[in-house]
XYZ file of C-alpha atoms in Angstrom:
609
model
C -9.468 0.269 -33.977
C -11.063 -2.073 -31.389
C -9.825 -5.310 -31.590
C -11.725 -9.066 -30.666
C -11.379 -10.315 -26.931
C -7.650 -11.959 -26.738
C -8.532 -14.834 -24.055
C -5.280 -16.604 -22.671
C -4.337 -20.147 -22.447
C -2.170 -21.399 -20.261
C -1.833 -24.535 -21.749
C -1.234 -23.953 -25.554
C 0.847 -27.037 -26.661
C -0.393 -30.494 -26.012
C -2.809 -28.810 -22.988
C 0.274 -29.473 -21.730
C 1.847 -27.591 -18.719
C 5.286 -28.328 -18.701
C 5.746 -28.049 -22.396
C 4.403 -24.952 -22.688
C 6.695 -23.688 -20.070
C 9.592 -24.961 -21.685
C 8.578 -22.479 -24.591
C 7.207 -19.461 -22.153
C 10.839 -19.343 -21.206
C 12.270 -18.760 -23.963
C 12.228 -15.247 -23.838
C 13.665 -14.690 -20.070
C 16.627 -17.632 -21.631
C 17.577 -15.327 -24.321
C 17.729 -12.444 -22.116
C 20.125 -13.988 -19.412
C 22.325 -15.814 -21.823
C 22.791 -12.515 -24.242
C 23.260 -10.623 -21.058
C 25.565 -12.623 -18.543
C 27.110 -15.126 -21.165
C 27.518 -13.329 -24.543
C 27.927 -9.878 -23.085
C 25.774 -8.125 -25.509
C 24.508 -4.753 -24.742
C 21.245 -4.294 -22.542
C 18.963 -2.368 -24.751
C 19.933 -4.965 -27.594
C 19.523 -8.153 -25.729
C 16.542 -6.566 -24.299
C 14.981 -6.219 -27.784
C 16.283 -9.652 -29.344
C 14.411 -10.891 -26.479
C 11.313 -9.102 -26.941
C 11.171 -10.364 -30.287
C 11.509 -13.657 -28.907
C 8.451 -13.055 -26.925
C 6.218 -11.906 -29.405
C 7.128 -14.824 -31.636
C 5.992 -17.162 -28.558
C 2.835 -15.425 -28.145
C 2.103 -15.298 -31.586
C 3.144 -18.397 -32.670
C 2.779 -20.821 -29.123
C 0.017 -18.659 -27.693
C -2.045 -17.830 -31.136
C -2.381 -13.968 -29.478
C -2.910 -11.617 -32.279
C 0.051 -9.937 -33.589
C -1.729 -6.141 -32.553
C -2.586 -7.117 -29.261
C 0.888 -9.012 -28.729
C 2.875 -5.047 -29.758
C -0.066 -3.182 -27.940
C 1.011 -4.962 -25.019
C 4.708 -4.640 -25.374
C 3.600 -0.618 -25.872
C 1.791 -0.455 -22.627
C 4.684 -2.050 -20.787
C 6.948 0.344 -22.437
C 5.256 3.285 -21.411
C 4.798 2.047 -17.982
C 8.721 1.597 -18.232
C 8.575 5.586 -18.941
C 6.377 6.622 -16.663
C 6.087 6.039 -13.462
C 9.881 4.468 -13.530
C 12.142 6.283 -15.516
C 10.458 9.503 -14.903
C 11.503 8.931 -11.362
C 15.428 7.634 -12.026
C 15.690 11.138 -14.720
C 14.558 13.309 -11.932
C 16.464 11.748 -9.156
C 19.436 12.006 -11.251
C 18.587 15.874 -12.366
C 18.628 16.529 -8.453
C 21.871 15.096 -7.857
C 23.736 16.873 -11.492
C 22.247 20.295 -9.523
C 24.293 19.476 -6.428
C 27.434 18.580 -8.734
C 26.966 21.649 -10.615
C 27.127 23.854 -7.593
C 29.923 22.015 -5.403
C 27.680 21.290 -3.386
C 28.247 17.191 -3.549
C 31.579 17.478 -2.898
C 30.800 18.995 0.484
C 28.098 15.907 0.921
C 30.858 13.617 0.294
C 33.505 15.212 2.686
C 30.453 15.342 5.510
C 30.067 11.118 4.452
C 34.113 10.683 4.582
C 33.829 12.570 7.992
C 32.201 10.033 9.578
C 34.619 7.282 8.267
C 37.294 7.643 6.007
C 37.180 3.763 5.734
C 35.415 2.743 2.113
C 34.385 -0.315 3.561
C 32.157 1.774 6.228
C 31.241 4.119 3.807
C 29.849 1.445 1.298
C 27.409 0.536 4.688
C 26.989 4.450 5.183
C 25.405 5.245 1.867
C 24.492 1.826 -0.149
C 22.584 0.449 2.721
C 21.415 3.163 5.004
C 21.038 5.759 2.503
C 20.480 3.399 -0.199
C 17.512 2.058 2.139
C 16.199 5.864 2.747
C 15.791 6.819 -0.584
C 14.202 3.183 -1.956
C 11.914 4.298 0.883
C 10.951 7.117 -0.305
C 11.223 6.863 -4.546
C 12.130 3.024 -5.169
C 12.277 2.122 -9.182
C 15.945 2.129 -9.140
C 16.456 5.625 -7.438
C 18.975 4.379 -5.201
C 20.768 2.302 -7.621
C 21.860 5.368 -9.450
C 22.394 8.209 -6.413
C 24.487 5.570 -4.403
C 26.296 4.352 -7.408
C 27.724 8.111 -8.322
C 27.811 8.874 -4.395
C 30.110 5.853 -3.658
C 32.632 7.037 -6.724
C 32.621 10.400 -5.195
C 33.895 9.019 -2.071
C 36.618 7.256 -4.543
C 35.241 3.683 -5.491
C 35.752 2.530 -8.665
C 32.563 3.112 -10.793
C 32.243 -0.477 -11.578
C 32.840 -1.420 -7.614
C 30.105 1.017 -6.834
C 27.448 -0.322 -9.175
C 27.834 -3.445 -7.595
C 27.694 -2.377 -4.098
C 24.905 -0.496 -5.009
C 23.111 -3.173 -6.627
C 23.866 -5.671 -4.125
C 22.727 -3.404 -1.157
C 19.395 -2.785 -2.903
C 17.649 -5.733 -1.299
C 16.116 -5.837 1.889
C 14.737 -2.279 1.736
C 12.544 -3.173 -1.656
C 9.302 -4.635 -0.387
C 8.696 -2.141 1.828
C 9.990 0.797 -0.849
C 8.004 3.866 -2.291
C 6.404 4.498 0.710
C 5.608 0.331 0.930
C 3.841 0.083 -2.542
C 4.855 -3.170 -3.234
C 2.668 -4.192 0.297
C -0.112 -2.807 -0.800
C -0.078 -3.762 -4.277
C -0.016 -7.245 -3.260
C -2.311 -6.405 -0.665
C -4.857 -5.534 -3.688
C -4.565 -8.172 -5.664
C -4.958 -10.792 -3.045
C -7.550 -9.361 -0.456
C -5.236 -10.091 2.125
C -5.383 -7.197 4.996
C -2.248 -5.099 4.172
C -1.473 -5.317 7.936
C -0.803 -9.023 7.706
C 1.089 -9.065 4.377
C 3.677 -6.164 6.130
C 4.121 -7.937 9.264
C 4.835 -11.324 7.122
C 7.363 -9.665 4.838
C 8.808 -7.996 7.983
C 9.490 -11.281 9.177
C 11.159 -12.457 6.390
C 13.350 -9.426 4.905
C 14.533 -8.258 8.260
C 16.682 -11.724 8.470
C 18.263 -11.270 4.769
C 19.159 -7.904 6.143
C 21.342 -9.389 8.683
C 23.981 -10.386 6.317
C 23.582 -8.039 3.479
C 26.000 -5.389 5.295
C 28.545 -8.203 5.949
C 28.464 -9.032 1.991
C 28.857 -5.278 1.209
C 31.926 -5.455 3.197
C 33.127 -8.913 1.295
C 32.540 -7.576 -1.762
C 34.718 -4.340 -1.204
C 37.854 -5.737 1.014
C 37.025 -9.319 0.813
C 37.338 -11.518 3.658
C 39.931 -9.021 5.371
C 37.307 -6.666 5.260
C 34.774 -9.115 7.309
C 37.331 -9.621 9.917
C 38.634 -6.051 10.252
C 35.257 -4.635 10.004
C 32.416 -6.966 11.311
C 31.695 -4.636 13.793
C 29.970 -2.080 12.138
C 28.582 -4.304 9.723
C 26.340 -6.658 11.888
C 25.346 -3.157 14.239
C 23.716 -1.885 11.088
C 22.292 -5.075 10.027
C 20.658 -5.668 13.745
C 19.799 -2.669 14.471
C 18.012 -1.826 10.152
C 16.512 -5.571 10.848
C 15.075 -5.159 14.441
C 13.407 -1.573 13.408
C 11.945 -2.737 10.047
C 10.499 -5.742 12.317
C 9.120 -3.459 14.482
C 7.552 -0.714 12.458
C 6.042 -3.738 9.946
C 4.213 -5.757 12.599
C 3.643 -2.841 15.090
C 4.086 0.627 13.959
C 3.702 1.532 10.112
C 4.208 -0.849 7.015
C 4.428 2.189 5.106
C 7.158 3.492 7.277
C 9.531 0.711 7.696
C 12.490 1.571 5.600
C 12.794 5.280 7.244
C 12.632 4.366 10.541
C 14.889 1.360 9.905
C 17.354 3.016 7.766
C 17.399 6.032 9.738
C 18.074 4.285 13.367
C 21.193 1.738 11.530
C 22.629 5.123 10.110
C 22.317 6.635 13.784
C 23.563 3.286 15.292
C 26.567 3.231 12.965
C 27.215 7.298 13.497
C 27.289 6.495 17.454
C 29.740 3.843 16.401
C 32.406 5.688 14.632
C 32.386 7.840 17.513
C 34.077 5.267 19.517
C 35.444 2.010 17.505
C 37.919 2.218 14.626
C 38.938 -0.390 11.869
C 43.092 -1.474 13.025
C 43.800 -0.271 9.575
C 41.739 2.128 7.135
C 41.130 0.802 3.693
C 40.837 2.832 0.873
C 40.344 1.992 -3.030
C 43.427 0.443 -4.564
C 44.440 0.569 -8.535
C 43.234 -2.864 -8.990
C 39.075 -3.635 -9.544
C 37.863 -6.530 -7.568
C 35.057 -8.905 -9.167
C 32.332 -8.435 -7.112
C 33.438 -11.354 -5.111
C 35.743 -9.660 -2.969
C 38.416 -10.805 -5.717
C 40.772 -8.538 -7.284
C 43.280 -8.456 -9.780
C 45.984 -9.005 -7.425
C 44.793 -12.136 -6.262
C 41.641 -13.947 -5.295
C 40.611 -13.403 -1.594
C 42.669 -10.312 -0.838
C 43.002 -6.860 -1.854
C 44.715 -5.639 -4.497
C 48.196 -3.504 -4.009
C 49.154 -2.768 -7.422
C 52.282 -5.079 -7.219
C 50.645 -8.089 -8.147
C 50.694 -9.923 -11.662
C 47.467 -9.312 -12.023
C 46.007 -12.116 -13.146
C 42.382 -11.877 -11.626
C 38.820 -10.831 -13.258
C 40.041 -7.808 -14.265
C 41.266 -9.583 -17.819
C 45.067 -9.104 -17.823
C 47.399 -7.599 -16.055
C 45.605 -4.110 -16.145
C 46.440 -2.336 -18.682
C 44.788 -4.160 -21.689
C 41.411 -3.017 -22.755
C 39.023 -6.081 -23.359
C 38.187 -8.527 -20.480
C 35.608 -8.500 -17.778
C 37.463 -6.299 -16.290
C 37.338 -2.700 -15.599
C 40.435 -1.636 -16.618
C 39.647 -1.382 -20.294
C 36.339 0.195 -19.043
C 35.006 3.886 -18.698
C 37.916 6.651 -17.029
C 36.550 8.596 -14.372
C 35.597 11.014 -16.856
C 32.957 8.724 -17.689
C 30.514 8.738 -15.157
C 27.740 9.816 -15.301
C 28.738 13.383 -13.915
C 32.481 14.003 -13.320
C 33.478 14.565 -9.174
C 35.791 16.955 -8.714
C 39.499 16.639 -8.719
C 40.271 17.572 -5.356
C 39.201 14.398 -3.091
C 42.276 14.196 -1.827
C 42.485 18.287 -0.835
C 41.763 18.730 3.092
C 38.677 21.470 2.878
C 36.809 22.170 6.421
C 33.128 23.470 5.307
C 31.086 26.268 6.488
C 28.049 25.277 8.682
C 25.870 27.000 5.670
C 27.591 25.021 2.640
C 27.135 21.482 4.680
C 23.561 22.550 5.158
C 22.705 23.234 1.297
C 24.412 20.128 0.757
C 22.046 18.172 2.685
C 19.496 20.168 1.812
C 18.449 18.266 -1.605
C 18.010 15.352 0.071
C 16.185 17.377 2.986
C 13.817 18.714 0.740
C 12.946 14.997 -0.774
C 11.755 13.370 2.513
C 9.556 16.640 3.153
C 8.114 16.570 -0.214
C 7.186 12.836 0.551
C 6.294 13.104 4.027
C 3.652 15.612 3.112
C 2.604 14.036 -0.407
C 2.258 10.812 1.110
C 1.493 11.133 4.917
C -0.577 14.196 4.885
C -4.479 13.413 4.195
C -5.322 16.748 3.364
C -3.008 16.735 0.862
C -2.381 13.060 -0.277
C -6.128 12.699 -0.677
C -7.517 9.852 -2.070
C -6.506 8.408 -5.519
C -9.305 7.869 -8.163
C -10.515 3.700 -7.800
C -11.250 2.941 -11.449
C -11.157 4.158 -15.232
C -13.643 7.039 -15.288
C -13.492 7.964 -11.444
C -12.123 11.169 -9.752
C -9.840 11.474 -6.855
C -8.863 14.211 -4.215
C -6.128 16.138 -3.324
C -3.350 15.910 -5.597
C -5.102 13.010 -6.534
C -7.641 14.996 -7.940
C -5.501 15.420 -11.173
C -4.500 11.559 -11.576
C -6.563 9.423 -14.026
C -7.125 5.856 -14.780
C -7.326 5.357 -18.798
C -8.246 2.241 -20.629
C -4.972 1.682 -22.697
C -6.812 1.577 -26.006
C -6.719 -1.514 -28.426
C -6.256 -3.915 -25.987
C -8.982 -6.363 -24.633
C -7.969 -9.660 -22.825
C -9.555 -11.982 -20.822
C -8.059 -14.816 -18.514
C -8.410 -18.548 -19.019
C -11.532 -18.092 -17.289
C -13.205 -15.246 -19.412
C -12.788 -12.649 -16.503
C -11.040 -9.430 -17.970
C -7.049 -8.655 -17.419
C -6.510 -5.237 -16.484
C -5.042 -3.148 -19.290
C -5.071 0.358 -17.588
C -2.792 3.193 -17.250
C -2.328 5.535 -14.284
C -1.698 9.167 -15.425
C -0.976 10.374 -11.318
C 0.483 13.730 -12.479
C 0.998 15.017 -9.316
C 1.455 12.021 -6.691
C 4.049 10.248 -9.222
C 7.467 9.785 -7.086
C 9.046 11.359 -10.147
C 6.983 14.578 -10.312
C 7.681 14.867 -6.380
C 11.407 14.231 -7.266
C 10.725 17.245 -9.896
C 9.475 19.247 -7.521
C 12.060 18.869 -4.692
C 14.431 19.519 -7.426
C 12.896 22.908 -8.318
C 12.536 23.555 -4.332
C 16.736 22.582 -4.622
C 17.236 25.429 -7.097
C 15.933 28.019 -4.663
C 18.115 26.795 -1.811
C 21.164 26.269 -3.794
C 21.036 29.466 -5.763
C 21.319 27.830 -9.279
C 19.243 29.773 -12.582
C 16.588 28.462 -14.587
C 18.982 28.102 -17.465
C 21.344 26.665 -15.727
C 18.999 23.997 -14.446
C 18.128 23.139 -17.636
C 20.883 22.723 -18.890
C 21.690 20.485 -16.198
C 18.336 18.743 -17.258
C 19.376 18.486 -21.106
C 22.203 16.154 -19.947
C 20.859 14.154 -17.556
C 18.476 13.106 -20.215
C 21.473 12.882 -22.531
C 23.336 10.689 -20.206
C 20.118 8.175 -19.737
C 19.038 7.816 -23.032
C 20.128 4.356 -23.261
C 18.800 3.018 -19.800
C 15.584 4.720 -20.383
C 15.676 2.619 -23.916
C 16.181 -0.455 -22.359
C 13.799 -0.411 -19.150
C 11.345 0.789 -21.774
C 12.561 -2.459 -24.024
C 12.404 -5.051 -20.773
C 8.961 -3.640 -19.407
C 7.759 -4.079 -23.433
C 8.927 -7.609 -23.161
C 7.627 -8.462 -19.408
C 3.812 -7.101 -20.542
C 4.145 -9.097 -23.942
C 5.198 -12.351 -21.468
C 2.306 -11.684 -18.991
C -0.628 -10.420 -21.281
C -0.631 -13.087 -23.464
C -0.359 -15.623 -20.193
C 3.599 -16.681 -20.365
C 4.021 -16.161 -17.536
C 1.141 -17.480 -15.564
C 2.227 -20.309 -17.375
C 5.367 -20.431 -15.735
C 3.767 -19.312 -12.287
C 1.348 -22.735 -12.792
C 4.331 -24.947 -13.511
C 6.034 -23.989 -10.430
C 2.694 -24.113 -8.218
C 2.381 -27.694 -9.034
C 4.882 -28.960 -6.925
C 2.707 -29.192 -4.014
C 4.285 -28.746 -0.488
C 7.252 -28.213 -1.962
C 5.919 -25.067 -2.800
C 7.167 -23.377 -0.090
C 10.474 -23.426 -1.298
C 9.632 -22.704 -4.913
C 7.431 -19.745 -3.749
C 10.321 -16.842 -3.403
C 11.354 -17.886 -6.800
C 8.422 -17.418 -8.905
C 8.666 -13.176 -7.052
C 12.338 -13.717 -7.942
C 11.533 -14.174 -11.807
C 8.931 -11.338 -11.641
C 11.419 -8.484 -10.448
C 14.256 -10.292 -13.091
C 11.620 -9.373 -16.206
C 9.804 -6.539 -14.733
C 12.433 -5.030 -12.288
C 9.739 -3.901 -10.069
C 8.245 -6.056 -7.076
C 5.456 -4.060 -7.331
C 4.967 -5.370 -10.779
C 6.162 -8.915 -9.604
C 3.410 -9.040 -6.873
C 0.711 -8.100 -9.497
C 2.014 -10.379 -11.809
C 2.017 -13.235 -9.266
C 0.357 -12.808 -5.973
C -2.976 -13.934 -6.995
C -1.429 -17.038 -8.190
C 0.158 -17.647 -4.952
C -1.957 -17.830 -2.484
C -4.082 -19.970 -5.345
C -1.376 -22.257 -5.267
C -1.360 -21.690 -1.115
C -4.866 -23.175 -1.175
C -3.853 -26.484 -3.199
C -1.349 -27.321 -1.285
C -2.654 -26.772 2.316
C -0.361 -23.788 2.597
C -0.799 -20.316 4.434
C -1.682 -17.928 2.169
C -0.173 -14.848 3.365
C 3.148 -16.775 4.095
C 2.581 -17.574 0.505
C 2.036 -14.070 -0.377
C 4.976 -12.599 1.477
C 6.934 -14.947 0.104
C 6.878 -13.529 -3.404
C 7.415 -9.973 -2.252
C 10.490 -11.337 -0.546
C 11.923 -13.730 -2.761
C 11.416 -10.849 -5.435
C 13.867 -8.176 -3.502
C 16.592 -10.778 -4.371
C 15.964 -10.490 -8.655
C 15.991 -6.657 -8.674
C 20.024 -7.040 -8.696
C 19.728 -9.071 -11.967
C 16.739 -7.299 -13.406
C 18.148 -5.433 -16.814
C 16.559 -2.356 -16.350
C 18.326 -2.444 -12.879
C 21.678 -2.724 -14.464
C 21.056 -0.196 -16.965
C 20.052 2.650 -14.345
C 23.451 1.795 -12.812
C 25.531 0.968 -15.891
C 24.419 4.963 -16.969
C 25.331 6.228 -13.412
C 28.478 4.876 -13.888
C 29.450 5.356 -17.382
C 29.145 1.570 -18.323
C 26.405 1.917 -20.937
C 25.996 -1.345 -22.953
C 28.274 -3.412 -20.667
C 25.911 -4.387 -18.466
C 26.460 -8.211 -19.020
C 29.526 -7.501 -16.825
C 27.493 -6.050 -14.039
C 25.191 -9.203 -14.473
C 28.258 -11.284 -13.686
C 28.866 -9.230 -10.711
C 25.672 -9.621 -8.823
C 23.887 -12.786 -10.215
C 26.183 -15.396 -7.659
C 25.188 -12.624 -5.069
C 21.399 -13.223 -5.801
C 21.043 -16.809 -6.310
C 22.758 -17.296 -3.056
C 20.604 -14.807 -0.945
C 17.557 -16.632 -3.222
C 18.313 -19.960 -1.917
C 18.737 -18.640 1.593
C 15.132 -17.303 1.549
C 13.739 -20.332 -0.088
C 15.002 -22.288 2.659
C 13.817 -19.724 5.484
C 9.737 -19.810 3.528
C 9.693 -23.603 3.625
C 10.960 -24.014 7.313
C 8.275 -20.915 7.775
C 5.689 -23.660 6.314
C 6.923 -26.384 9.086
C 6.780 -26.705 12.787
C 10.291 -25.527 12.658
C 9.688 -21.877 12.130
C 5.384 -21.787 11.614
C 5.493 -19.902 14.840
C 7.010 -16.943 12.312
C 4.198 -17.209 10.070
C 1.073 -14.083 10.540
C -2.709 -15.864 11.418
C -4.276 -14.071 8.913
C -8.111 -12.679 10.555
C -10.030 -11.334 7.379
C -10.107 -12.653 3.896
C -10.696 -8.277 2.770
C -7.785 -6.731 2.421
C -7.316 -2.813 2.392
């Protein structure tokens, strides 16, 4: 049934701005507080909340109740596919390698190079972390580093946070620098100029994301006893995703970044040693490099234990972990025998790096190889080529919307069969099989659990995509986007926050930069600002909100067995993201003054690519 033209208002109550923004966040309020305050679980705050949303539109926004659930249906399909179609697989490749034994020899190769957790949360969160956001994004890394870093012997809800926390400065530049380009699109800015301005933003918050890593697992022992290899791999990521942004490849930054600070901290560990190894303890820091022994310092099991962890360890309720998930819980259980010396055959460390392998080739060639990329269809009714030539653009049906200008809002679906991250994930799993030996049924069965194991993260990124299409379709959130823009020069601080909020609902800066980029460099033009600073600015500022984003902590609440307790994972990270937010405020609006304008790209053409 075709429905009448939905046209937004951005201005519903009063025509007034800032009241209708107090109501357009309504939805995003009940999401945080049900999440971080009343520790509720993800899938049902995120549904409370999309009810909230729908009664806004509806009721604030007069959009039709059909178009108001159409939209929350598109989002939630979007939330299927491309995203969780990507995490499933990803985490399908990874149960293949636990099946086969084969992880356990990937974590003794990782625990060869440093048998110091702290070094090993830089290792995999950041570098590897950083290589596979490169090459899948949409919460990929989240869950392989999470399960990865408990393999290695971190505590499940230790490694959700590193892993969360690490997942920053890689994003804007992740899935093979979508999140560029997308923004590129929607604001005609040359894609050239929009890398080379987020490379000259994210490469600084890289800096000090390794040294936080290393807070958050030893505390500040840990940044004294291990600086060292935490500010080489933060230089040495930052300088090489500067470089390849503004002079080499925007779509290559994160390999060639993360890829020279894992070298750089390899050649390291050849030479320099911590004066004393840590190693997880019985006690569960909170994130804060605090643990239940006592704030500031780590944990020895002899304390009272009167820290996050809610008691003095052995009670069940609390923040804590303690009362959490067993080992058992995780999403797949690692072997027993971490602790077993085991020297492994040239052949078996080969197959275990050989998943992995196989997943940068199948990129590479999907993405870097014309003959075979090809060229992806432009609109709703157009063909593509290569393995292109299977993807099509549908009008999502029932839904027609037009701005506060009468133009039409985009309510299309891409079906890219083929060039989806999660059908190349498929088929470097299948390519995996071969190489490790494992049967069809086998895999399969391996398959029927992952799916088993996700079913409530894929409900809930589902639920919070439903709720950030709702929120942008029926022009929430460019009311919110508005608000903020009217603040003038002061913009320039607000800017990263309005990307921020974006990744928060939608967990995706490529969805935050479609959501918002047009608006920003709008709101560039009022205020006398640079546009592509602008621009940048909201791919940057939005790296910092995938930490906090819901569907985020449900891919790594599943990894680790913490399904529906999220809200303590929220606790974890949010102080970790409002601080790093703030910092990159501060660095955009000195980027908008003589102080730093000498940062800022000169933008040539007003076409981008």
């Amino acid at each position: 049934m075709i429905l009448a033209n939905y046209q937004q208002d951005y201005r519903p109550l009063g025509d007034s701005l800032g009241l209708s923004s107090l109501v357009a966040i309504l939805p995003l309020l009940v999401l945080f507080v049900l999440l971080g305050v009343l520790k509720m679980k993800a899938w049902l705050a995120s549904l409370i909340s999309l009810v909230v949303a729908v009664v806004v539109a509806t009721g604030a926004y007069s959009m039709p109740l059909g178009d108001a659930l159409n939209s929350g249906v598109l989002g939630a399909a979007f939330g299927f596919f491309p995203i969780m179609w990507i995490v499933i697989n990803a985490i399908w490749v990874y149960n293949l390698t636990v099946e086969t034994g084969h992880f356990d020899v990937l974590r003794r190769s990782f625990a060869s190079i440093s048998d110091d957790q702290r070094v090993q949360a830089i290792i995999i969160a950041f570098c590897f972390g950083a290589l596979m956001e490169a090459l899948a994004g949409f919460g990929t890394p989240v869950a392989m580093c999470s399960v990865m870093l408990i393999a290695l012997g971190f505590r499940p809800l230790k490694a959700a946070t590193v892993a969360l926390v690490a997942n920053t400065a890689p994003v804007a530049f992740g899935a093979i620098a979508v999140p560029v380009t997308t923004l590129s699109g929607v604001t005609g800015l040359p894609v050239d100029d929009l890398g080379a301005m987020v490379g000259r933003q994210t490469p600084v918050l890289a800096l000090f994301v390794p040294l936080a890593l290393v807070f958050i697992v030893d505390g500040r022992r840990g940044l004294r006893q291990t600086w060292q290899p935490a500010v080489l791999c933060g230089v040495v990521f930052a300088l090489f995703q500067y470089l390849s942004s503004n002079f080499w490849s925007v779509q290559l930054a994160d390999i060639i970044a993360a890829l020279a600070a894992a070298l750089a901290l390899l050649l390291l560990t050849r030479v320099w040693r911590a004066s004393e190894t840590y190693t997880e303890t019985d006690t569960e820091g909170d994130g804060f490099g605090n643990t239940a022994a006592g704030p500031g310092r780590t944990g020895d099991g002899t304390g009272p234990g009167t820290g996050t962890g809610g008691g003095s360890g052995t009670g069940t309720g609390g923040g804590g972990e303690r009362g959490g998930p067993s080992d058992s819980d995780v999403l797949t259980r690692v072997s027993a025998d971490t602790e077993r010396p085991t020297r492994d055959a040239p052949l078996d460390i080969f197959k275990a790096y050989a998943p992995y392998l196989t997943i940068i080739v199948v990129f590479v060639l999907a993405t870097r190889v014309s003959a075979i990329t090809g060229k992806p269809p432009a609109k709703v009714g157009s063909t593509g080529s290569g393995i292109e030539s299977v993807t099509h653009i549908v009008k999502w049906p029932g839904l027609h919307i037009t701005n506060a200008a009468g133009d039409p809002v985009a309510t299309t679906f891409k079906l890219n069969y083929l060039s989806a991250a999660g059908t190349l994930l498929l088929i470097s799993g299948v390519l995996s099989m071969l190489l490790l030996q494992v049967g069809v049924r086998r895999s399969l069965r391996a398959y029927g659990r992952t799916l088993d194991q996700l079913k409530f993260a894929i409900l809930t990124v589902m639920l919070v995509l439903g709720l950030g299409y709702i929120m942008n379709e029926s022009g929430q959130t460019t009311t919110l986007g508005l608000w903020v823009a009217g603040a003038g020069g002061a913009f320039a601080f607000l800017s990263p926050i309005l990307g921020w909020l974006g990744v928060a609902v939608t967990g995706s800066d490529t969805s935050s930069n479609s959501l918002f980029g047009a608006l920003q460099i709008t709101a560039a033009h009022q205020a006398d600002l640079s546009p592509t600073l602008m621009a940048a600015a909201n791919s940057s500022g939005g790296v910092l909100g995938k930490m906090i984003s819901p569907q985020n902590l449900a891919i790594a609440a599943a990894a680790v067995g913490f399904e529906g307790r999220e809200g303590i994972l929220f606790r974890r990270v949010i102080v970790w993201s409002l601080i790093f937010l703030a910092f990159m405020c501060v660095l955009v609006y000195l980027q908008s003054t003589p102080v730093l304008d000498w940062m800022v790209v000169t933008t040539h053409a007003t076409t981008g690519g």
